[in-house]
Coordinates of C-alpha atoms in Angstrom, one line a residue:
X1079 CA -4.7 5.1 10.2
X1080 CA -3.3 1.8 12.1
X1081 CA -1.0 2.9 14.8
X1082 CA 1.4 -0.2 16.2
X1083 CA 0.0 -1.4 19.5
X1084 CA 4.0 -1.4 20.8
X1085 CA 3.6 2.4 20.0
X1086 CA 0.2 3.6 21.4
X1087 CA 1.8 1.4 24.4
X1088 CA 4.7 4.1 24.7
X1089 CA 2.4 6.6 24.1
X1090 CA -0.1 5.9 26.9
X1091 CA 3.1 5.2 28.9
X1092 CA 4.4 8.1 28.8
X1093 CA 1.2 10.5 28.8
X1094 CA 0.6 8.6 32.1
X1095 CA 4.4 9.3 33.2
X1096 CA 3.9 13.4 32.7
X1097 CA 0.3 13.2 33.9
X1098 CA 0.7 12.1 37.1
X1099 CA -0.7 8.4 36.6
X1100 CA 1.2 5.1 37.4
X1101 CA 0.8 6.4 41.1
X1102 CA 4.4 7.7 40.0
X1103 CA 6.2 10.5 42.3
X1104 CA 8.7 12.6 41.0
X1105 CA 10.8 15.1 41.2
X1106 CA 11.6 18.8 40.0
X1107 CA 14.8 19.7 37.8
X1108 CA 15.6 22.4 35.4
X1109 CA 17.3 22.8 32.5
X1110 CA 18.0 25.9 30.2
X1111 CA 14.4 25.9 29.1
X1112 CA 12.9 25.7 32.1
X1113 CA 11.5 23.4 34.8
X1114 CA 10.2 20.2 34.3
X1115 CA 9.1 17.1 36.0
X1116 CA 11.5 14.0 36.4
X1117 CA 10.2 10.5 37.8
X1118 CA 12.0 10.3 41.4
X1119 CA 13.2 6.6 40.3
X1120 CA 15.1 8.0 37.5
X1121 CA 19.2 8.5 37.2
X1122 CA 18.6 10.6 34.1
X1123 CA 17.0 14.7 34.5
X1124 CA 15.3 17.6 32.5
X1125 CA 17.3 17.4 29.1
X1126 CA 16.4 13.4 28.9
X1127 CA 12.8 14.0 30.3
X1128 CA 12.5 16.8 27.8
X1129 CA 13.6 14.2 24.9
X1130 CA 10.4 11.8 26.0
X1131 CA 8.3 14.0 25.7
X1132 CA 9.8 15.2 22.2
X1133 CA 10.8 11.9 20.3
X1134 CA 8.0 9.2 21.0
X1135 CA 8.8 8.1 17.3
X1136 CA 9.6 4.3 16.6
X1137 CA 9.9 2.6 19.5
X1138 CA 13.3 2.1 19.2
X1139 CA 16.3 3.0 21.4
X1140 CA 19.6 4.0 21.0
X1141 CA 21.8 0.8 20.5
X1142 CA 23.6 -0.5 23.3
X1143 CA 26.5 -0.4 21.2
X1144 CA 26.2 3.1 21.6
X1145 CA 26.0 3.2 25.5
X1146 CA 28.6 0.9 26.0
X1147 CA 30.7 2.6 23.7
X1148 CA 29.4 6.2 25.0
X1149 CA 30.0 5.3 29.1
X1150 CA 33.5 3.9 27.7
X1151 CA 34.7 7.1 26.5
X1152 CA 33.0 9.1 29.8
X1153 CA 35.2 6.9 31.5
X1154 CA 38.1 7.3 30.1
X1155 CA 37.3 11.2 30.1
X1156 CA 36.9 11.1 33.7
X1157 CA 40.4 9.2 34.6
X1158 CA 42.2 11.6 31.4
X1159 CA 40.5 15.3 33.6
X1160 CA 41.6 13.9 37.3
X1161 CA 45.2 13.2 35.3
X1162 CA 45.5 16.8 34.4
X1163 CA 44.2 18.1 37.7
X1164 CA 41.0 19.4 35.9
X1165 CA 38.3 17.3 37.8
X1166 CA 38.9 16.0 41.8
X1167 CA 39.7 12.8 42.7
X1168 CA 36.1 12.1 44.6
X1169 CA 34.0 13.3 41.3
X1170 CA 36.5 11.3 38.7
X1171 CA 36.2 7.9 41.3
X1172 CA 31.8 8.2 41.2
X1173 CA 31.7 8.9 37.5
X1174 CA 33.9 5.7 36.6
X1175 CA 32.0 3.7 39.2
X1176 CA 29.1 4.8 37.5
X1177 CA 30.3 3.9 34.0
X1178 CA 31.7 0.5 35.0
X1179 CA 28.2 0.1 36.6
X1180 CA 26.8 0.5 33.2
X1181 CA 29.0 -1.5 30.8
X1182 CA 28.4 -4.5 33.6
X1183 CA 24.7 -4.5 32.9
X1184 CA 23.9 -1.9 35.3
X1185 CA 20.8 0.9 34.6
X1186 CA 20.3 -0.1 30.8
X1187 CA 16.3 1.0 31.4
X1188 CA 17.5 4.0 31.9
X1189 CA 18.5 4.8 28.5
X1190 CA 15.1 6.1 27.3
X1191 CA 15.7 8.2 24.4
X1192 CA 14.5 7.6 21.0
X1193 CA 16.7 6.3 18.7
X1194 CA 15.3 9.1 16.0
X1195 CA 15.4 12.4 18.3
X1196 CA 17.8 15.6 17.9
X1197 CA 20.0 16.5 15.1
X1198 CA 23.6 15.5 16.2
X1199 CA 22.6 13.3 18.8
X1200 CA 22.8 15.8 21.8
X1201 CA 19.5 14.3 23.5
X1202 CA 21.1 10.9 24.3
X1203 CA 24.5 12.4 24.6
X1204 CA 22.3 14.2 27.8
X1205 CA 20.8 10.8 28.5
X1206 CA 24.2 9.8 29.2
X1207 CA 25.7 12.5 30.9
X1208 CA 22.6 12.9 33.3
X1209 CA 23.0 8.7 33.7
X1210 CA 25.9 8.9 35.0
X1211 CA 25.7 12.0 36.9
X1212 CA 22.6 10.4 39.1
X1213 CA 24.5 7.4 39.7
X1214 CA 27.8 9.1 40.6
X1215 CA 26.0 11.6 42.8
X1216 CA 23.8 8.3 44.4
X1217 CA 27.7 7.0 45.2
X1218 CA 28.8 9.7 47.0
X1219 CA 25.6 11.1 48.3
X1220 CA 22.7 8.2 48.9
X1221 CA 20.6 10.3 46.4
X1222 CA 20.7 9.8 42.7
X1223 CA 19.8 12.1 40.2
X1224 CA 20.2 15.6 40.1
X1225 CA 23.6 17.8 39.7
X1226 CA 25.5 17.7 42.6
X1227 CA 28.3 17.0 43.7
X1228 CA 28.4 15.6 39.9
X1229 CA 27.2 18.2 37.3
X1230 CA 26.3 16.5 33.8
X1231 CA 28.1 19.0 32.0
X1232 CA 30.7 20.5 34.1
X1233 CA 32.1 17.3 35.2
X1234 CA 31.0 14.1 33.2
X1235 CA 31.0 16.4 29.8
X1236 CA 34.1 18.6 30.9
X1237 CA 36.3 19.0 27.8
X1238 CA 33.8 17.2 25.3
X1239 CA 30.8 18.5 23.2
X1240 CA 28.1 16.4 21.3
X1241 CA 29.7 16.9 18.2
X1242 CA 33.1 15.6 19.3
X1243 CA 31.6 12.6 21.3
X1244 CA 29.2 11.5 19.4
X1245 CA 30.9 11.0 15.8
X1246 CA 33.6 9.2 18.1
X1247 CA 31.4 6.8 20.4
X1248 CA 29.6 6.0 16.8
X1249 CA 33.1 4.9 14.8
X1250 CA 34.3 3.2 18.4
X1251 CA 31.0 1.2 18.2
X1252 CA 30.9 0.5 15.1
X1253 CA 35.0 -0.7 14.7
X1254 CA 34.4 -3.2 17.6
X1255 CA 31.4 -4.7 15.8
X1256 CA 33.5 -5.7 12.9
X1257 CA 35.5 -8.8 14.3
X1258 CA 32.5 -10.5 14.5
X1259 CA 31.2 -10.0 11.4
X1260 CA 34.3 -11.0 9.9
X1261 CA 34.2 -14.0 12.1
X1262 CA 30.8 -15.0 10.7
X1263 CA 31.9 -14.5 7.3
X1264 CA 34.7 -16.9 7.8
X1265 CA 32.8 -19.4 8.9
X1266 CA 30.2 -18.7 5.4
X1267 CA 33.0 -18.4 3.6
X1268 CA 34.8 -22.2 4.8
X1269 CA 31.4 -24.1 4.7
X1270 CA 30.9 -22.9 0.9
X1271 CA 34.5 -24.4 0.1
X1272 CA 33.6 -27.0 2.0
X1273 CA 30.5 -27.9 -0.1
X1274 CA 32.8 -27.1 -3.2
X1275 CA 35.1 -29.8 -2.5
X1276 CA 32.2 -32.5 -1.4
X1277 CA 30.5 -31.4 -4.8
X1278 CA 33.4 -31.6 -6.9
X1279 CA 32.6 -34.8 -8.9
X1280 CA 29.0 -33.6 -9.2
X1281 CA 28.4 -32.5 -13.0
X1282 CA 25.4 -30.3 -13.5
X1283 CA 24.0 -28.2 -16.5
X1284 CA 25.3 -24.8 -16.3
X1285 CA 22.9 -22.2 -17.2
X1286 CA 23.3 -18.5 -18.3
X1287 CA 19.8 -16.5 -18.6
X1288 CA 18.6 -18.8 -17.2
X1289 CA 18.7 -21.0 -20.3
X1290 CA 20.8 -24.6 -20.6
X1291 CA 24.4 -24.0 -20.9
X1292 CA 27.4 -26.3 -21.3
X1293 CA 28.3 -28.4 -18.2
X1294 CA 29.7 -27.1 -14.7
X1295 CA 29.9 -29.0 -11.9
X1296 CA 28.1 -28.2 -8.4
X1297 CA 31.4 -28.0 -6.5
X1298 CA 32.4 -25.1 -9.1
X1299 CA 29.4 -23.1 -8.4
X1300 CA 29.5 -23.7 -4.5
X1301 CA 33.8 -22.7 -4.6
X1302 CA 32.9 -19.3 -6.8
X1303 CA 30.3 -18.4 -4.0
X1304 CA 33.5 -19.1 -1.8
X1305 CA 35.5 -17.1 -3.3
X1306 CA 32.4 -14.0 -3.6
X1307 CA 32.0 -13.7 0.2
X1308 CA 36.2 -13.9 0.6
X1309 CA 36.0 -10.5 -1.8
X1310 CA 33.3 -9.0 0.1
X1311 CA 35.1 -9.6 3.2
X1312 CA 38.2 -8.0 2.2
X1313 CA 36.0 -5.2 1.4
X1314 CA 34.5 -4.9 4.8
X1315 CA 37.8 -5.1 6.3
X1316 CA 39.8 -2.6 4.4
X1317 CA 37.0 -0.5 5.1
X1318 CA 36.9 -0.9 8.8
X1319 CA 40.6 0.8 10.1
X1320 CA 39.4 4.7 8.8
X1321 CA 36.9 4.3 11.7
X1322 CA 39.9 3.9 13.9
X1323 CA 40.7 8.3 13.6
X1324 CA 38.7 9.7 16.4
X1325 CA 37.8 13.3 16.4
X1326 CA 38.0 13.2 20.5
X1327 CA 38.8 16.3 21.7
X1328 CA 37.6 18.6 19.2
X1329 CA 35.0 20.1 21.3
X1330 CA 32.6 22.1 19.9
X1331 CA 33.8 23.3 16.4
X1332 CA 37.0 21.4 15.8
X1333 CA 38.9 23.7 17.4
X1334 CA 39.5 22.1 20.9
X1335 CA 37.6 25.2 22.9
X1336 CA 37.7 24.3 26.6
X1337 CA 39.7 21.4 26.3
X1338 CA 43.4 20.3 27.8
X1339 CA 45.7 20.5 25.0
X1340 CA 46.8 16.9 25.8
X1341 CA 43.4 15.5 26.7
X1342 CA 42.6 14.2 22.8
X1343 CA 45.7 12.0 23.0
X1344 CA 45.5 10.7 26.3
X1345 CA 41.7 9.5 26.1
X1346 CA 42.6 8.2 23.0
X1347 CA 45.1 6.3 24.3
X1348 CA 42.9 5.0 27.1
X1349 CA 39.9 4.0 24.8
X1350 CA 42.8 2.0 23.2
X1351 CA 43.7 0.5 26.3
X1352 CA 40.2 -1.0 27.1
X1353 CA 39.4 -2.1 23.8
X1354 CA 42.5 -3.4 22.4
X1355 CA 42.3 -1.5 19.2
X1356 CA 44.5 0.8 17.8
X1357 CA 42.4 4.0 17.9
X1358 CA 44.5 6.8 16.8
X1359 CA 43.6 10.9 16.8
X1360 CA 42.3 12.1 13.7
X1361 CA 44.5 14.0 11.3
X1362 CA 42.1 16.7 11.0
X1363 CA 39.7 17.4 13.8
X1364 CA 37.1 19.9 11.7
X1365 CA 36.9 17.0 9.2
X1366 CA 36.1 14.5 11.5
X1367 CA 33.4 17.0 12.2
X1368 CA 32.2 17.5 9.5
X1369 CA 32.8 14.2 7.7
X1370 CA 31.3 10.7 8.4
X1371 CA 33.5 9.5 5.4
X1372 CA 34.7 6.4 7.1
X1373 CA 31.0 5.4 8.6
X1374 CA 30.0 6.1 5.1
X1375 CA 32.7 3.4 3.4
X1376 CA 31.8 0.6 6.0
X1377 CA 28.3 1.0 5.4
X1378 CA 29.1 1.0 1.9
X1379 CA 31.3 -2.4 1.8
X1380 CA 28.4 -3.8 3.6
X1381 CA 25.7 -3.5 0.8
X1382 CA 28.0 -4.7 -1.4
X1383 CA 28.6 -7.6 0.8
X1384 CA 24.4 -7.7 1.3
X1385 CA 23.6 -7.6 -2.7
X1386 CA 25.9 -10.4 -2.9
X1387 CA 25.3 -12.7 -0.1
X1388 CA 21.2 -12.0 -1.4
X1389 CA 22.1 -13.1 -4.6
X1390 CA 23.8 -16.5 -3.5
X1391 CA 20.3 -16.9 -1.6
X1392 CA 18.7 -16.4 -4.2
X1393 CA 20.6 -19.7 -6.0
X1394 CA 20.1 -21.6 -3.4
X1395 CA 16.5 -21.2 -3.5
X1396 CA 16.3 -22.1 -7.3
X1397 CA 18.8 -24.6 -7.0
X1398 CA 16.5 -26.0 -4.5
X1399 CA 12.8 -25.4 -6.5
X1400 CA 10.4 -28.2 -7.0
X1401 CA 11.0 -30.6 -4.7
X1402 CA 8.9 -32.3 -7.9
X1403 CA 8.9 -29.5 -10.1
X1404 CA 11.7 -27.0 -10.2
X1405 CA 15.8 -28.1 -10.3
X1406 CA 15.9 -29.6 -6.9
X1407 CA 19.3 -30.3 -7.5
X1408 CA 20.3 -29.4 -3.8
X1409 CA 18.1 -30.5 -1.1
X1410 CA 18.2 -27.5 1.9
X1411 CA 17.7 -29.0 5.4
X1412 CA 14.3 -28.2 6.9
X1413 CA 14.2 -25.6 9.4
X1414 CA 10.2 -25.1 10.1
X1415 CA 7.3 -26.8 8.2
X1416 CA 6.5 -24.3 5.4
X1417 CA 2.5 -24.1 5.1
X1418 CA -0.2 -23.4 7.4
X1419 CA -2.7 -25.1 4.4
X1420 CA -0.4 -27.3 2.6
X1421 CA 0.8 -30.7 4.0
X1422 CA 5.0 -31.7 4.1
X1423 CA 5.7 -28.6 2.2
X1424 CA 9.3 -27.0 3.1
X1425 CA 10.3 -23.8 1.9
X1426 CA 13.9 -22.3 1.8
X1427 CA 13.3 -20.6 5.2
X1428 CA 16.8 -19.9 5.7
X1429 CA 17.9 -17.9 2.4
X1430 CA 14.3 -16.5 2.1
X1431 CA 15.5 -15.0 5.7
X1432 CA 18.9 -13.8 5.1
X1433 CA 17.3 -12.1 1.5
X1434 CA 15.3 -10.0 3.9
X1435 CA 18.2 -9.1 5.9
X1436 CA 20.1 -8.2 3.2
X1437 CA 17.5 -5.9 1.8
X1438 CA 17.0 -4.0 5.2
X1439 CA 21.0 -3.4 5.3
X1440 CA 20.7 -2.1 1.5
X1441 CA 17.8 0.3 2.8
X1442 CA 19.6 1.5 5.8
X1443 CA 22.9 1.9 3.4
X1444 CA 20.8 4.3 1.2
X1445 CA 19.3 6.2 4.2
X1446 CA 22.7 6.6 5.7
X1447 CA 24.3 7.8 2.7
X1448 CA 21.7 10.2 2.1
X1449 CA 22.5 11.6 6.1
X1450 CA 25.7 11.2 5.1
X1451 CA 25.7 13.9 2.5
X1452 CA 23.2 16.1 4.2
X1453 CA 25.9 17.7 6.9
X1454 CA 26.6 21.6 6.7
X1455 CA 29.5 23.5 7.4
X1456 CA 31.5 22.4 10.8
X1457 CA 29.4 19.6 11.4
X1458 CA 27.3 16.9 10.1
X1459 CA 24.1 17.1 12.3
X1460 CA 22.3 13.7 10.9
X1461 CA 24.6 11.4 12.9
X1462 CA 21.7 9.7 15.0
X1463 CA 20.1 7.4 12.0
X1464 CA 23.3 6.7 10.7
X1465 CA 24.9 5.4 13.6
X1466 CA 21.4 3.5 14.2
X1467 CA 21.6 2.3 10.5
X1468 CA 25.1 1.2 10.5
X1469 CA 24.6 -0.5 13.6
X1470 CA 22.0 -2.5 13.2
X1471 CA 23.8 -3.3 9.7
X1472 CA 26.5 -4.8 10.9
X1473 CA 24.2 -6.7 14.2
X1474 CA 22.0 -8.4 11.6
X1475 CA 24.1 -9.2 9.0
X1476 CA 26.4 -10.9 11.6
X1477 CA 23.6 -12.9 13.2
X1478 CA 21.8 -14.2 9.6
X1479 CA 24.7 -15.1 8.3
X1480 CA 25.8 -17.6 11.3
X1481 CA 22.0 -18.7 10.8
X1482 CA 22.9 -19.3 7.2
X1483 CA 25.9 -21.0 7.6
X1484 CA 24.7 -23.3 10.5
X1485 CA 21.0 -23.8 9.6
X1486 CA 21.7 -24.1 5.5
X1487 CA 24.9 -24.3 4.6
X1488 CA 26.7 -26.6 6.3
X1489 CA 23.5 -29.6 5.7
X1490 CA 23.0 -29.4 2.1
X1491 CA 23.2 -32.5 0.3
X1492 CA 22.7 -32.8 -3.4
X1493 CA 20.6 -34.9 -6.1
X1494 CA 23.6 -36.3 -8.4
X1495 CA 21.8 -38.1 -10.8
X1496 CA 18.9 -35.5 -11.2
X1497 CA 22.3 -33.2 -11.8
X1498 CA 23.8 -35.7 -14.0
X1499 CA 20.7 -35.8 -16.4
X1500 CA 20.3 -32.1 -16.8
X1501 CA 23.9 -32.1 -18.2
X1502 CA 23.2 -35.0 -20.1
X1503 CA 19.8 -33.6 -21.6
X1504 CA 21.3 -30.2 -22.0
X1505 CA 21.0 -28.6 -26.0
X1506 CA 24.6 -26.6 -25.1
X1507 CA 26.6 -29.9 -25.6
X1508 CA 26.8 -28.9 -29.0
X1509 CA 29.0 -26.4 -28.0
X1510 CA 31.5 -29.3 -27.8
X1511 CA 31.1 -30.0 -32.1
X1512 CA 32.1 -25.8 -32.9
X1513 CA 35.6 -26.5 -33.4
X1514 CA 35.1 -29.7 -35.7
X1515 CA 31.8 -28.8 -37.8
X1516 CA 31.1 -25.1 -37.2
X1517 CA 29.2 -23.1 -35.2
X1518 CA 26.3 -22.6 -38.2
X1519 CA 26.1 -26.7 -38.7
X1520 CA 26.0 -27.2 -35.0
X1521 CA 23.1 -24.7 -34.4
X1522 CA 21.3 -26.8 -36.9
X1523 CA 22.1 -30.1 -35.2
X1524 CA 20.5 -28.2 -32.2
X1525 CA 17.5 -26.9 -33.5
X1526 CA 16.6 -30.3 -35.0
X1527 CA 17.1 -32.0 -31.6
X1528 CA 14.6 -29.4 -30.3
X1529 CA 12.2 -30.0 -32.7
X1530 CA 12.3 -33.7 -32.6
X1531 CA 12.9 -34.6 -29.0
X1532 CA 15.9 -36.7 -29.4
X1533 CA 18.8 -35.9 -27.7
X1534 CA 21.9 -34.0 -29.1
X1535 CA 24.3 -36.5 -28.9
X1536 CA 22.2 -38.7 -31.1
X1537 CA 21.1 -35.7 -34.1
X1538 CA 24.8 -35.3 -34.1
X1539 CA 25.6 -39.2 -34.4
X1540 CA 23.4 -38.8 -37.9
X1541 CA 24.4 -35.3 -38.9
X1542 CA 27.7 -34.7 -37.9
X1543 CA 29.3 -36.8 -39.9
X1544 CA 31.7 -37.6 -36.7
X1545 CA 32.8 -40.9 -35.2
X1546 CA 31.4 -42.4 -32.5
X1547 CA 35.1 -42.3 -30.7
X1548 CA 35.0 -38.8 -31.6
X1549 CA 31.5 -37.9 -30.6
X1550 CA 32.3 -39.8 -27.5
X1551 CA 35.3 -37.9 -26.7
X1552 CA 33.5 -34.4 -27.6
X1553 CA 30.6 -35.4 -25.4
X1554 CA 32.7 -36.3 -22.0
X1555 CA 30.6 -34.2 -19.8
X1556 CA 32.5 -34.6 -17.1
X1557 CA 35.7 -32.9 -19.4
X1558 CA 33.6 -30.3 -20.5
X1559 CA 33.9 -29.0 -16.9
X1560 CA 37.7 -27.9 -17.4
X1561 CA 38.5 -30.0 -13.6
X1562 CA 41.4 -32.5 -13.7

């Protein structure tokens, strides 16, 4: 069996960090299981050490979406507990020192845990607690790490649970990512019209099945795919404001156990504050619990947005075929030479890119829709993948379609007169002679053409039994069109 080098590297890594190699020193803490060792360099302590040795599984972190998004809400926890006399003034000061730290740039190695570990997400909801516990107790002490003065639970989590926290730091995470998405979508959207109104007077042969049909012009196709992506974006924009209920506050069941009676509409009102969206508390907090409805529907509205983004791609790259023997009645710019063996061959780098993309945010659609329908009872435990899924959705679709737009779009240039003779050559202009000689007689006319090699305009000029005026006037490709 191959094992990825990137993951026998985290494997020896971390066998060496438990072992005693790397020359590493550490130190003792304990958890509810137990002692167990904790590098002395570290901010985080036993429940996060206990997670690395768990969940070596991909490779992959936690998002920092989720970290900035997770400090952001500690924060905000920290100033909404001091506020109600709950937490002192010296803990609350440290713990948003420590967060601020963090969303600057601060102590991102420190984040550690897998981004597949424990149902609900309780191991990096630890990672951060313990985070920002060692730094807070580093500011007020010289020492990081460990649990006092600032406990990881009693003071950084006071008044939140996992189950509250995390459903809320993944629709906070996910909400802020969707401006920019939108923005990039914008810009697709305006360089498509764009190339619809440059390739207006372009006529082309229109093709259904993938078979000759009667005349469109290239500007017509490029507006439709305009007007697609201006759909899918309304989709991924109504979806976007049921992310903005936050269960905050429902502690451990829904129920608000431990917590301030006000402390769900203050932080809420805070996170608001820093982020400049209108979060609001959810209606229900045991259905925001136990529902990840609304990180279900954005995730949804993107693979409809991904299937069809992927099939525009997939146009461009027939449109595109040959350069000598396939439609090539676009031209894509060149982004990378497109053969290690074959000489001046191009491919459709670009597309053949953002295809990929879009199939990896279909996958992840399916996974999270599968996690989304897999919670029991008064919570949903499967939250981990599907804010990793959703996440990395929304980073990748963003980023491939700005490449799209920038590195494809916005430099195609088309072949009018190898456009010009496809709708000239095409076997659907009889479609023009139905409403004078019959759909039967023109099929003939067709068939004929086909069979002889001659074009339909000139069966038709023997057959028909039309005049050339006429004929002329049924054959005006450019008419045919339907543009004024």
């Amino acid at each position: 069996m191959h094992i990825p080098q990137t993951l026998l590297a985290i494997f020896w890594k971390r066998v060496a960090m438990f072992s005693g190699g790397y020359d590493m020193d550490y130190r003792t803490e304990r958890d509810s299981l137990g002692e167990i060792r904790v590098p002395e360099s570290a901010y985080y302590g036993a429940q996060t050490a206990r997670a690395l040795e768990n969940y070596s599984i991909s490779g992959m972190g936690v998002q920092a979406a989720m970290i900035e998004n997770y400090v952001l809400l500690k924060k905000a926890a920290a100033e909404v507990n001091q506020e109600f006399g709950l937490l002192d003034a010296d803990r609350s000061r440290a713990i948003v020192r420590a967060a601020d730290d963090i969303i600057g740039g601060a102590l991102r190695d420190q984040f550690v845990v897998d981004a597949f570990h424990s149902g609900a997400g309780t191991s990096f909801h630890m990672n951060v607690n313990e985070v920002l516990a060692g730094r807070a107790n580093e500011i007020l002490t010289g020492v990081r790490g460990g649990k006092s003065p600032v406990h990881p639970n009693d003071h950084v989590n006071m008044g939140q649970s996992t189950n509250d926290t995390f459903p809320t730091v993944m629709r906070m995470a996910s909400r802020r990512q969707v401006p920019g998405l939108l923005d990039a979508l914008g810009e697709l959207r305006g360089a498509l019209a764009g190339k619809g109104v440059e390739f207006k007077p372009i006529v082309k042969a229109g093709r259904t099945h993938l078979q000759d049909a009667v005349p469109v012009t290239l500007g017509q196709e490029f507006a439709a795919y305009a007007e697609t992506i201006r759909q899918a974006s309304d989709a991924v924009a109504s979806a976007s404001p049921s992310l903005e209920e936050l269960g905050i506050g429902g502690s451990a069941a829904g129920t608000g156990l431990n917590t301030h009676p006000r402390f769900r509409f203050r932080i809420i009102e805070e996170i608001s504050r820093y982020t400049g969206i209108n979060f609001r508390p959810a209606a229900d907090l045991r259905a925001s619990m136990q529902s990840n409805l609304p990180v279900a529907l954005l995730s949804s509205s993107l693979r409809v947005l991904a299937l069809e983004v992927s099939r525009i791609c997939n146009d461009l790259r027939l449109l595109s075929s040959g350069p000598a023997t396939g439609l090539k009645e676009i031209n894509l710019p060149a982004a990378q030479p497109g053969s290690s063996i074959m000489p001046g061959k191009v491919n459709p780098s670009i597309p053949e890119m953002v295809n990929m993309v879009c199939f990896q945010v279909i996958g992840n659609d399916t996974a999270l829709g599968w996690a989304n329908g897999a919670g029991q009872l008064e919570l949903n435990v499967m939250m981990p993948v599907m804010a990793h899924n959703l996440l990395q959705s929304l980073q990748i679709l963003t980023n491939a379609l700005r490449a799209l737009t920038s590195r494809c779009i916005q430099g195609i240039t088309a072949d009018a007169a190898r456009s010009r003779r496809y709708a000239e050559s095409t076997m659907a202009l009889a479609t023009a002679l139905n409403p004078r000689i019959g759909y039967d007689r023109a099929a003939e006319i067709v068939k004929e053409a086909l069979a002889s090699g001659r074009t339909i305009v000139e069966v038709a000029r023997e057959k028909s039994g039309l005049s050339e005026d006429e004929l002329n006037r049924l054959f005006d490709i450019a008419a045919m069109t339907g543009q004024e």
